[in-house]
Amino acid sequence: MIGTERHESRRIDNQLRGRSGRQGDSGASKFFLSLEDDLMRIFGSERMDGMLEKLGLPENEPIMHPWVNKAIEKAQQKVEARNFDIRKNLLRFDDVMNDQRKVIYEQRKTLMQATDVSETVAGMRHDAINGFVGRMIPESAYAEQWDVNGLHEECRRLLGLDLPIEEWAKEEGIADEEIRTRIEDAAERKMAERSMTYGPEVFRAAEKSVLLQLLDQAWKDHLLTLDHLRHGIGLRAYGQRDPLNEYKREAFGLFEEMLDHLRESVTAVLSHLEIQVAAPEDAEIAPRPQTMRESRTDPAFAQAGGGRSEPAMPGATRRLREAAAVVDPNDPNTWGRVARNAACPCGSGRKYKHCHGKTA
């Protein structure tokens, strides 16, 4: 085997050598390299220049020396170590995402196996109320510093409730905890009324379906955000920061934000959800027995004085039979009502459409 360059990995070179020796033949291999190859130019140039000066070899002559082979092997080892560090670093980034994936998948599996997720939904609603009440009524803040209008809008947006927040805030001695309790009680009453309106079984099924759909959508959006974050996190190294630690810190914060957004989304959707219960389908009507009907006029019934009576037939067939009954063979003026496939009244024995009906 003759090779024109050496690969970055010694494993590839060994594979090429192995392909040259098959069926018991050890084979032989020889590689021809140039100092301008990427492997030698990037990783072995300085060492190679020093060896050439020590050996005193002239230019434009082949260089064959064990030191050269050793230098090439060292260059390959550098490349392999660099690629190994890259893969190892990528695996560490994937471990961060994998830890979050385990949490989400475990929670989703629990939700799918559960028949009633009302407690989970109630816990999310409780956390969502605590979240926006904490934002609008900061801790240790005076009543004048409360964002009453913002709290009222959040109640309408997330809970679908038009509560007298402004009147509550004007009450003397009222605290944020009491307002939070009133909001939670109003939300619980509304959800209980909706459950009774649509039926507990229907509403429980709707809660589970909405929760799983919103969880899947939130997780997909979170994976996309983490992918964008990982592509640019390497620039943090210019600020003397470890990209991996920065990625772990920000990925954890994004995961918490995703869970908060999920709680608010589930609460808002279930508070504004309108369920349309389909009416029970009508009882299936038994199929009518199929009867055989003639699709053409029998010439026997077109003749007056036939030997058998005409059976009752609905629709166009009956009308044609009635029209044929008033045809007078002696009066050509009545022949216009004769069916095209009936026998011609003239007595020729041919069909009307091939006899007098052809020229009519």
mmCIF file of C-alpha atoms in Angstrom:
data_model
loop_
_atom_site.group_PDB
_atom_site.id
_atom_site.type_symbol
_atom_site.label_atom_id
_atom_site.label_comp_id
_atom_site.label_asym_id
_atom_site.label_seq_id
_atom_site.Cartn_x
_atom_site.Cartn_y
_atom_site.Cartn_z
ATOM 1 C CA MET A 1 0.000 0.000 0.000
ATOM 2 C CA ILE A 2 1.226 3.481 -0.870
ATOM 3 C CA GLY A 3 -0.145 6.478 1.034
ATOM 4 C CA THR A 4 0.252 10.104 -0.031
ATOM 5 C CA GLU A 5 -0.382 11.612 3.413
ATOM 6 C CA ARG A 6 -0.899 10.701 7.028
ATOM 7 C CA HIS A 7 -4.262 11.030 8.698
ATOM 8 C CA GLU A 8 -4.801 13.021 11.875
ATOM 9 C CA SER A 9 -5.695 9.788 13.679
ATOM 10 C CA ARG A 10 -3.303 6.853 13.905
ATOM 11 C CA ARG A 11 -6.314 4.549 13.952
ATOM 12 C CA ILE A 12 -7.148 5.483 10.335
ATOM 13 C CA ASP A 13 -3.583 4.816 9.232
ATOM 14 C CA ASN A 14 -3.647 1.425 10.923
ATOM 15 C CA GLN A 15 -6.916 0.584 9.205
ATOM 16 C CA LEU A 16 -5.348 1.391 5.830
ATOM 17 C CA ARG A 17 -2.380 -0.794 6.674
ATOM 18 C CA GLY A 18 -4.701 -3.594 7.691
ATOM 19 C CA ARG A 19 -6.533 -3.465 4.358
ATOM 20 C CA SER A 20 -3.259 -3.991 2.517
ATOM 21 C CA GLY A 21 -2.730 -7.359 4.241
ATOM 22 C CA ARG A 22 -5.501 -9.887 3.757
ATOM 23 C CA GLN A 23 -5.765 -13.679 3.521
ATOM 24 C CA GLY A 24 -2.592 -14.311 5.495
ATOM 25 C CA ASP A 25 -0.433 -11.824 3.579
ATOM 26 C CA SER A 26 1.189 -9.362 5.973
ATOM 27 C CA GLY A 27 1.522 -6.820 3.157
ATOM 28 C CA ALA A 28 3.611 -3.666 3.131
ATOM 29 C CA SER A 29 2.864 0.018 3.413
ATOM 30 C CA LYS A 30 4.784 3.194 2.635
ATOM 31 C CA PHE A 31 3.670 6.776 3.199
ATOM 32 C CA PHE A 32 5.012 9.799 1.338
ATOM 33 C CA LEU A 33 4.537 13.083 3.189
ATOM 34 C CA SER A 34 5.191 16.701 2.443
ATOM 35 C CA LEU A 35 6.177 19.321 5.004
ATOM 36 C CA GLU A 36 3.340 21.407 3.571
ATOM 37 C CA ASP A 37 0.679 18.877 4.654
ATOM 38 C CA ASP A 38 -1.761 20.196 7.249
ATOM 39 C CA LEU A 39 -0.578 17.668 9.822
ATOM 40 C CA MET A 40 3.047 18.721 9.535
ATOM 41 C CA ARG A 41 2.378 22.429 8.985
ATOM 42 C CA ILE A 42 0.134 22.917 12.025
ATOM 43 C CA PHE A 43 1.484 20.450 14.556
ATOM 44 C CA GLY A 44 4.991 19.454 13.538
ATOM 45 C CA SER A 45 6.594 22.403 11.782
ATOM 46 C CA GLU A 46 8.748 23.761 14.599
ATOM 47 C CA ARG A 47 10.037 20.364 15.694
ATOM 48 C CA MET A 48 10.704 19.368 12.094
ATOM 49 C CA ASP A 49 12.687 22.529 11.354
ATOM 50 C CA GLY A 50 14.888 21.891 14.378
ATOM 51 C CA MET A 51 15.569 18.299 13.337
ATOM 52 C CA LEU A 52 16.445 19.304 9.778
ATOM 53 C CA GLU A 53 18.985 21.796 11.055
ATOM 54 C CA LYS A 54 20.557 19.165 13.299
ATOM 55 C CA LEU A 55 20.729 16.568 10.537
ATOM 56 C CA GLY A 56 22.117 19.012 7.999
ATOM 57 C CA LEU A 57 20.165 17.527 5.147
ATOM 58 C CA PRO A 58 20.120 19.440 1.833
ATOM 59 C CA GLU A 59 16.893 20.708 0.290
ATOM 60 C CA ASN A 60 14.812 18.824 -2.306
ATOM 61 C CA GLU A 61 15.971 15.456 -1.048
ATOM 62 C CA PRO A 62 13.814 12.789 0.616
ATOM 63 C CA ILE A 63 14.091 12.703 4.362
ATOM 64 C CA MET A 64 14.164 9.231 5.879
ATOM 65 C CA HIS A 65 15.040 9.083 9.541
ATOM 66 C CA PRO A 66 13.472 7.568 12.699
ATOM 67 C CA TRP A 67 13.283 11.041 14.187
ATOM 68 C CA VAL A 68 10.951 12.120 11.408
ATOM 69 C CA ASN A 69 8.631 9.206 12.059
ATOM 70 C CA LYS A 70 8.700 10.061 15.738
ATOM 71 C CA ALA A 71 7.789 13.683 15.018
ATOM 72 C CA ILE A 72 4.850 12.599 12.848
ATOM 73 C CA GLU A 73 3.609 10.300 15.591
ATOM 74 C CA LYS A 74 3.836 13.117 18.138
ATOM 75 C CA ALA A 75 1.850 15.405 15.829
ATOM 76 C CA GLN A 76 -0.853 12.774 15.491
ATOM 77 C CA GLN A 77 -0.977 12.372 19.261
ATOM 78 C CA LYS A 78 -1.549 16.113 19.621
ATOM 79 C CA VAL A 79 -4.428 16.051 17.170
ATOM 80 C CA GLU A 80 -5.981 13.011 18.856
ATOM 81 C CA ALA A 81 -5.721 14.650 22.284
ATOM 82 C CA ARG A 82 -7.306 17.822 20.961
ATOM 83 C CA ASN A 83 -10.208 15.946 19.361
ATOM 84 C CA PHE A 84 -10.660 13.921 22.543
ATOM 85 C CA ASP A 85 -10.930 17.097 24.615
ATOM 86 C CA ILE A 86 -13.521 18.466 22.166
ATOM 87 C CA ARG A 87 -15.669 15.335 22.440
ATOM 88 C CA LYS A 88 -15.265 15.246 26.200
ATOM 89 C CA ASN A 89 -16.321 18.879 26.489
ATOM 90 C CA LEU A 90 -19.371 18.280 24.264
ATOM 91 C CA LEU A 91 -20.334 15.341 26.444
ATOM 92 C CA ARG A 92 -20.263 17.570 29.505
ATOM 93 C CA PHE A 93 -22.610 20.017 27.806
ATOM 94 C CA ASP A 94 -24.904 17.142 26.856
ATOM 95 C CA ASP A 95 -24.931 15.909 30.460
ATOM 96 C CA VAL A 96 -26.477 19.211 31.545
ATOM 97 C CA MET A 97 -29.314 18.792 29.061
ATOM 98 C CA ASN A 98 -29.641 15.101 29.878
ATOM 99 C CA ASP A 99 -30.185 15.832 33.584
ATOM 100 C CA GLN A 100 -33.047 18.169 32.730
ATOM 101 C CA ARG A 101 -34.414 15.647 30.230
ATOM 102 C CA LYS A 102 -34.611 12.980 32.940
ATOM 103 C CA VAL A 103 -36.620 15.307 35.192
ATOM 104 C CA ILE A 104 -39.095 16.246 32.442
ATOM 105 C CA TYR A 105 -39.531 12.694 31.171
ATOM 106 C CA GLU A 106 -40.075 11.335 34.665
ATOM 107 C CA GLN A 107 -42.705 13.984 35.353
ATOM 108 C CA ARG A 108 -44.390 13.362 31.998
ATOM 109 C CA LYS A 109 -44.463 9.608 32.595
ATOM 110 C CA THR A 110 -46.129 10.179 35.965
ATOM 111 C CA LEU A 111 -48.747 12.448 34.383
ATOM 112 C CA MET A 112 -49.535 9.953 31.631
ATOM 113 C CA GLN A 113 -50.052 7.124 34.126
ATOM 114 C CA ALA A 114 -52.245 9.236 36.410
ATOM 115 C CA THR A 115 -56.019 9.235 35.944
ATOM 116 C CA ASP A 116 -56.572 12.454 37.913
ATOM 117 C CA VAL A 117 -54.138 15.385 37.667
ATOM 118 C CA SER A 118 -56.326 17.855 39.525
ATOM 119 C CA GLU A 119 -53.871 18.048 42.462
ATOM 120 C CA THR A 120 -50.979 18.796 40.097
ATOM 121 C CA VAL A 121 -53.011 21.496 38.341
ATOM 122 C CA ALA A 122 -54.081 22.976 41.687
ATOM 123 C CA GLY A 123 -50.451 23.105 42.805
ATOM 124 C CA MET A 124 -49.470 24.891 39.598
ATOM 125 C CA ARG A 125 -52.318 27.362 40.071
ATOM 126 C CA HIS A 126 -51.200 27.997 43.658
ATOM 127 C CA ASP A 127 -47.600 28.622 42.554
ATOM 128 C CA ALA A 128 -48.730 30.902 39.727
ATOM 129 C CA ILE A 129 -50.834 33.005 42.109
ATOM 130 C CA ASN A 130 -47.957 33.253 44.577
ATOM 131 C CA GLY A 131 -45.692 34.318 41.724
ATOM 132 C CA PHE A 132 -47.675 37.225 40.355
ATOM 133 C CA VAL A 133 -48.869 38.380 43.796
ATOM 134 C CA GLY A 134 -45.228 38.443 44.913
ATOM 135 C CA ARG A 135 -44.307 40.551 41.894
ATOM 136 C CA MET A 136 -47.138 43.055 42.308
ATOM 137 C CA ILE A 137 -46.942 43.249 46.098
ATOM 138 C CA PRO A 138 -43.247 43.186 47.040
ATOM 139 C CA GLU A 139 -42.263 41.953 50.463
ATOM 140 C CA SER A 140 -42.159 44.643 53.200
ATOM 141 C CA ALA A 141 -43.717 47.199 50.850
ATOM 142 C CA TYR A 142 -46.293 49.767 51.894
ATOM 143 C CA ALA A 143 -49.831 49.641 50.522
ATOM 144 C CA GLU A 144 -49.127 52.767 48.474
ATOM 145 C CA GLN A 145 -46.337 50.897 46.704
ATOM 146 C CA TRP A 146 -48.554 48.007 45.583
ATOM 147 C CA ASP A 147 -49.245 47.629 41.866
ATOM 148 C CA VAL A 148 -53.004 47.229 42.257
ATOM 149 C CA ASN A 149 -53.805 47.708 38.569
ATOM 150 C CA GLY A 150 -51.167 45.199 37.539
ATOM 151 C CA LEU A 151 -52.514 42.691 40.054
ATOM 152 C CA HIS A 152 -56.022 43.162 38.702
ATOM 153 C CA GLU A 153 -54.839 42.611 35.131
ATOM 154 C CA GLU A 154 -52.921 39.463 36.116
ATOM 155 C CA CYS A 155 -56.053 38.061 37.744
ATOM 156 C CA ARG A 156 -57.992 38.648 34.550
ATOM 157 C CA ARG A 157 -55.239 37.283 32.294
ATOM 158 C CA LEU A 158 -54.333 34.140 34.247
ATOM 159 C CA LEU A 159 -57.494 33.375 36.195
ATOM 160 C CA GLY A 160 -60.237 34.998 34.146
ATOM 161 C CA LEU A 161 -61.522 36.738 37.288
ATOM 162 C CA ASP A 162 -62.613 40.365 37.645
ATOM 163 C CA LEU A 163 -61.907 40.828 41.354
ATOM 164 C CA PRO A 164 -62.258 44.078 43.339
ATOM 165 C CA ILE A 165 -58.517 44.286 44.037
ATOM 166 C CA GLU A 166 -58.595 48.063 44.417
ATOM 167 C CA GLU A 167 -61.310 47.904 47.082
ATOM 168 C CA TRP A 168 -59.416 45.200 48.946
ATOM 169 C CA ALA A 169 -56.250 47.285 48.937
ATOM 170 C CA LYS A 170 -58.117 50.196 50.546
ATOM 171 C CA GLU A 171 -59.191 48.127 53.528
ATOM 172 C CA GLU A 172 -57.423 49.081 56.709
ATOM 173 C CA GLY A 173 -54.863 46.615 58.008
ATOM 174 C CA ILE A 174 -55.022 44.287 55.020
ATOM 175 C CA ALA A 175 -51.829 42.449 54.084
ATOM 176 C CA ASP A 176 -50.544 40.674 51.020
ATOM 177 C CA GLU A 177 -51.223 37.255 52.549
ATOM 178 C CA GLU A 178 -54.927 38.005 52.925
ATOM 179 C CA ILE A 179 -55.195 39.233 49.341
ATOM 180 C CA ARG A 180 -53.428 36.092 48.160
ATOM 181 C CA THR A 181 -55.862 33.930 50.121
ATOM 182 C CA ARG A 182 -58.892 35.731 48.646
ATOM 183 C CA ILE A 183 -57.574 35.296 45.114
ATOM 184 C CA GLU A 184 -56.918 31.591 45.687
ATOM 185 C CA ASP A 185 -60.392 31.058 47.127
ATOM 186 C CA ALA A 186 -62.010 32.804 44.163
ATOM 187 C CA ALA A 187 -59.957 30.734 41.723
ATOM 188 C CA GLU A 188 -60.856 27.484 43.496
ATOM 189 C CA ARG A 189 -64.567 28.341 43.397
ATOM 190 C CA LYS A 190 -64.405 29.106 39.702
ATOM 191 C CA MET A 191 -62.647 25.832 38.856
ATOM 192 C CA ALA A 192 -65.127 23.890 40.985
ATOM 193 C CA GLU A 193 -68.031 25.534 39.115
ATOM 194 C CA ARG A 194 -66.460 24.697 35.751
ATOM 195 C CA SER A 195 -65.987 21.103 36.859
ATOM 196 C CA MET A 196 -69.654 20.825 37.817
ATOM 197 C CA THR A 197 -70.750 22.516 34.583
ATOM 198 C CA TYR A 198 -68.910 20.174 32.225
ATOM 199 C CA GLY A 199 -68.895 17.136 34.489
ATOM 200 C CA PRO A 200 -65.994 15.922 36.658
ATOM 201 C CA GLU A 201 -64.886 13.212 34.228
ATOM 202 C CA VAL A 202 -64.881 15.506 31.204
ATOM 203 C CA PHE A 203 -63.048 18.280 33.038
ATOM 204 C CA ARG A 204 -60.437 15.874 34.472
ATOM 205 C CA ALA A 205 -59.725 14.567 30.973
ATOM 206 C CA ALA A 206 -59.409 18.140 29.674
ATOM 207 C CA GLU A 207 -56.958 19.014 32.466
ATOM 208 C CA LYS A 208 -54.732 16.052 31.631
ATOM 209 C CA SER A 209 -54.783 16.744 27.903
ATOM 210 C CA VAL A 210 -53.984 20.447 28.313
ATOM 211 C CA LEU A 211 -51.218 19.751 30.830
ATOM 212 C CA LEU A 212 -49.440 17.226 28.587
ATOM 213 C CA GLN A 213 -49.701 19.399 25.475
ATOM 214 C CA LEU A 214 -48.346 22.495 27.181
ATOM 215 C CA LEU A 215 -45.558 20.478 28.827
ATOM 216 C CA ASP A 216 -44.432 19.100 25.462
ATOM 217 C CA GLN A 217 -44.484 22.509 23.812
ATOM 218 C CA ALA A 218 -42.585 24.140 26.689
ATOM 219 C CA TRP A 219 -39.919 21.415 26.600
ATOM 220 C CA LYS A 220 -39.406 21.764 22.825
ATOM 221 C CA ASP A 221 -39.004 25.521 23.146
ATOM 222 C CA HIS A 222 -36.562 25.005 26.014
ATOM 223 C CA LEU A 223 -34.411 22.599 23.960
ATOM 224 C CA LEU A 224 -34.224 25.158 21.155
ATOM 225 C CA THR A 225 -33.172 27.855 23.625
ATOM 226 C CA LEU A 226 -30.437 25.627 25.084
ATOM 227 C CA ASP A 227 -29.142 24.850 21.602
ATOM 228 C CA HIS A 228 -28.820 28.559 20.821
ATOM 229 C CA LEU A 229 -27.129 29.139 24.164
ATOM 230 C CA ARG A 230 -24.538 26.411 23.581
ATOM 231 C CA HIS A 231 -23.543 27.812 20.195
ATOM 232 C CA GLY A 232 -22.487 31.136 21.696
ATOM 233 C CA ILE A 233 -21.365 30.182 25.192
ATOM 234 C CA GLY A 234 -17.777 29.577 24.049
ATOM 235 C CA LEU A 235 -17.258 33.327 23.723
ATOM 236 C CA ARG A 236 -17.391 33.592 27.528
ATOM 237 C CA ALA A 237 -13.817 32.270 27.556
ATOM 238 C CA TYR A 238 -12.625 35.661 26.288
ATOM 239 C CA GLY A 239 -13.890 37.130 29.554
ATOM 240 C CA GLN A 240 -11.859 34.645 31.622
ATOM 241 C CA ARG A 241 -14.949 32.597 32.429
ATOM 242 C CA ASP A 242 -15.402 28.864 32.128
ATOM 243 C CA PRO A 243 -17.963 28.257 29.326
ATOM 244 C CA LEU A 244 -19.147 25.022 30.928
ATOM 245 C CA ASN A 245 -19.880 26.624 34.303
ATOM 246 C CA GLU A 246 -21.613 29.530 32.558
ATOM 247 C CA TYR A 247 -23.696 27.088 30.547
ATOM 248 C CA LYS A 248 -24.707 25.135 33.652
ATOM 249 C CA ARG A 249 -25.709 28.297 35.484
ATOM 250 C CA GLU A 250 -27.756 29.778 32.653
ATOM 251 C CA ALA A 251 -29.321 26.427 31.689
ATOM 252 C CA PHE A 252 -30.555 25.995 35.245
ATOM 253 C CA GLY A 253 -32.048 29.492 35.217
ATOM 254 C CA LEU A 254 -33.751 28.822 31.873
ATOM 255 C CA PHE A 255 -35.144 25.564 33.241
ATOM 256 C CA GLU A 256 -36.702 27.388 36.198
ATOM 257 C CA GLU A 257 -38.158 29.997 33.857
ATOM 258 C CA MET A 258 -39.652 27.237 31.705
ATOM 259 C CA LEU A 259 -41.363 25.679 34.727
ATOM 260 C CA ASP A 260 -42.733 29.072 35.839
ATOM 261 C CA HIS A 261 -44.038 29.747 32.343
ATOM 262 C CA LEU A 262 -45.594 26.270 32.248
ATOM 263 C CA ARG A 263 -47.476 26.885 35.506
ATOM 264 C CA GLU A 264 -48.851 30.177 34.244
ATOM 265 C CA SER A 265 -49.784 28.707 30.850
ATOM 266 C CA VAL A 266 -51.657 25.767 32.377
ATOM 267 C CA THR A 267 -53.489 28.071 34.791
ATOM 268 C CA ALA A 268 -54.459 30.557 32.079
ATOM 269 C CA VAL A 269 -55.617 27.953 29.555
ATOM 270 C CA LEU A 270 -57.740 26.010 32.039
ATOM 271 C CA SER A 271 -59.269 29.231 33.398
ATOM 272 C CA HIS A 272 -60.407 30.334 29.940
ATOM 273 C CA LEU A 273 -61.085 26.888 28.489
ATOM 274 C CA GLU A 274 -64.493 26.335 26.934
ATOM 275 C CA ILE A 275 -65.400 22.689 26.377
ATOM 276 C CA GLN A 276 -67.922 21.773 23.722
ATOM 277 C CA VAL A 277 -69.522 18.461 24.590
ATOM 278 C CA ALA A 278 -70.718 16.664 21.479
ATOM 279 C CA ALA A 279 -74.369 15.587 21.482
ATOM 280 C CA PRO A 280 -74.949 11.819 21.544
ATOM 281 C CA GLU A 281 -75.252 10.399 18.104
ATOM 282 C CA ASP A 282 -78.692 9.404 16.902
ATOM 283 C CA ALA A 283 -79.559 5.749 17.020
ATOM 284 C CA GLU A 284 -78.478 4.036 13.890
ATOM 285 C CA ILE A 285 -81.433 3.497 11.595
ATOM 286 C CA ALA A 286 -81.864 -0.049 10.371
ATOM 287 C CA PRO A 287 -81.202 -0.271 6.639
ATOM 288 C CA ARG A 288 -84.233 -0.673 4.457
ATOM 289 C CA PRO A 289 -84.480 -3.930 2.515
ATOM 290 C CA GLN A 290 -83.304 -3.488 -1.029
ATOM 291 C CA THR A 291 -85.895 -4.321 -3.667
ATOM 292 C CA MET A 292 -85.329 -5.077 -7.302
ATOM 293 C CA ARG A 293 -86.737 -2.447 -9.624
ATOM 294 C CA GLU A 294 -86.815 -2.246 -13.391
ATOM 295 C CA SER A 295 -84.767 0.515 -14.902
ATOM 296 C CA ARG A 296 -86.541 0.324 -18.287
ATOM 297 C CA THR A 297 -90.065 -0.021 -19.608
ATOM 298 C CA ASP A 298 -91.104 -3.563 -20.333
ATOM 299 C CA PRO A 299 -92.692 -3.731 -23.794
ATOM 300 C CA ALA A 300 -95.232 -6.216 -22.456
ATOM 301 C CA PHE A 301 -96.779 -3.499 -20.280
ATOM 302 C CA ALA A 302 -96.794 -1.033 -23.143
ATOM 303 C CA GLN A 303 -99.265 -3.215 -25.053
ATOM 304 C CA ALA A 304 -102.896 -2.905 -24.164
ATOM 305 C CA GLY A 305 -104.588 -6.024 -22.921
ATOM 306 C CA GLY A 306 -101.430 -7.606 -21.492
ATOM 307 C CA GLY A 307 -101.825 -10.939 -19.809
ATOM 308 C CA ARG A 308 -100.511 -9.772 -16.389
ATOM 309 C CA SER A 309 -101.043 -6.745 -14.175
ATOM 310 C CA GLU A 310 -98.325 -4.126 -13.641
ATOM 311 C CA PRO A 311 -96.789 -4.083 -10.169
ATOM 312 C CA ALA A 312 -96.858 -0.823 -8.259
ATOM 313 C CA MET A 313 -93.564 1.042 -8.777
ATOM 314 C CA PRO A 314 -92.642 4.474 -7.512
ATOM 315 C CA GLY A 315 -91.127 7.418 -9.297
ATOM 316 C CA ALA A 316 -90.271 7.790 -12.938
ATOM 317 C CA THR A 317 -90.935 4.146 -13.816
ATOM 318 C CA ARG A 318 -94.579 4.445 -12.747
ATOM 319 C CA ARG A 319 -95.026 7.652 -14.732
ATOM 320 C CA LEU A 320 -93.620 6.022 -17.835
ATOM 321 C CA ARG A 321 -95.963 3.080 -17.445
ATOM 322 C CA GLU A 322 -98.923 5.415 -17.041
ATOM 323 C CA ALA A 323 -97.916 7.335 -20.143
ATOM 324 C CA ALA A 324 -97.587 4.113 -22.134
ATOM 325 C CA ALA A 325 -101.108 3.079 -21.110
ATOM 326 C CA VAL A 326 -102.704 6.038 -22.956
ATOM 327 C CA VAL A 327 -100.889 5.396 -26.239
ATOM 328 C CA ASP A 328 -103.331 4.579 -29.079
ATOM 329 C CA PRO A 329 -101.744 2.457 -31.831
ATOM 330 C CA ASN A 330 -104.189 3.910 -34.311
ATOM 331 C CA ASP A 331 -103.447 7.531 -33.343
ATOM 332 C CA PRO A 332 -99.857 8.585 -34.145
ATOM 333 C CA ASN A 333 -100.414 11.821 -32.218
ATOM 334 C CA THR A 334 -100.230 9.857 -28.929
ATOM 335 C CA TRP A 335 -96.993 8.108 -29.816
ATOM 336 C CA GLY A 336 -94.884 10.945 -28.428
ATOM 337 C CA ARG A 337 -95.340 9.538 -24.921
ATOM 338 C CA VAL A 338 -93.876 6.148 -25.852
ATOM 339 C CA ALA A 339 -90.622 5.301 -24.079
ATOM 340 C CA ARG A 340 -87.633 5.110 -26.379
ATOM 341 C CA ASN A 341 -86.868 1.485 -25.492
ATOM 342 C CA ALA A 342 -90.524 0.355 -25.710
ATOM 343 C CA ALA A 343 -91.918 -1.488 -28.726
ATOM 344 C CA CYS A 344 -93.091 0.779 -31.482
ATOM 345 C CA PRO A 345 -96.953 1.083 -31.547
ATOM 346 C CA CYS A 346 -96.971 0.596 -35.287
ATOM 347 C CA GLY A 347 -96.516 -3.161 -34.806
ATOM 348 C CA SER A 348 -93.154 -3.447 -36.599
ATOM 349 C CA GLY A 349 -91.643 -5.303 -33.636
ATOM 350 C CA ARG A 350 -88.719 -2.909 -33.366
ATOM 351 C CA LYS A 351 -88.005 -0.478 -30.558
ATOM 352 C CA TYR A 352 -89.610 2.922 -30.798
ATOM 353 C CA LYS A 353 -86.237 4.719 -30.960
ATOM 354 C CA HIS A 354 -85.248 2.626 -33.981
ATOM 355 C CA CYS A 355 -88.601 2.949 -35.742
ATOM 356 C CA HIS A 356 -90.966 5.940 -35.621
ATOM 357 C CA GLY A 357 -89.043 7.494 -32.745
ATOM 358 C CA LYS A 358 -85.970 7.755 -34.961
ATOM 359 C CA THR A 359 -87.658 10.162 -37.335
ATOM 360 C CA ALA A 360 -89.726 11.933 -34.727
#
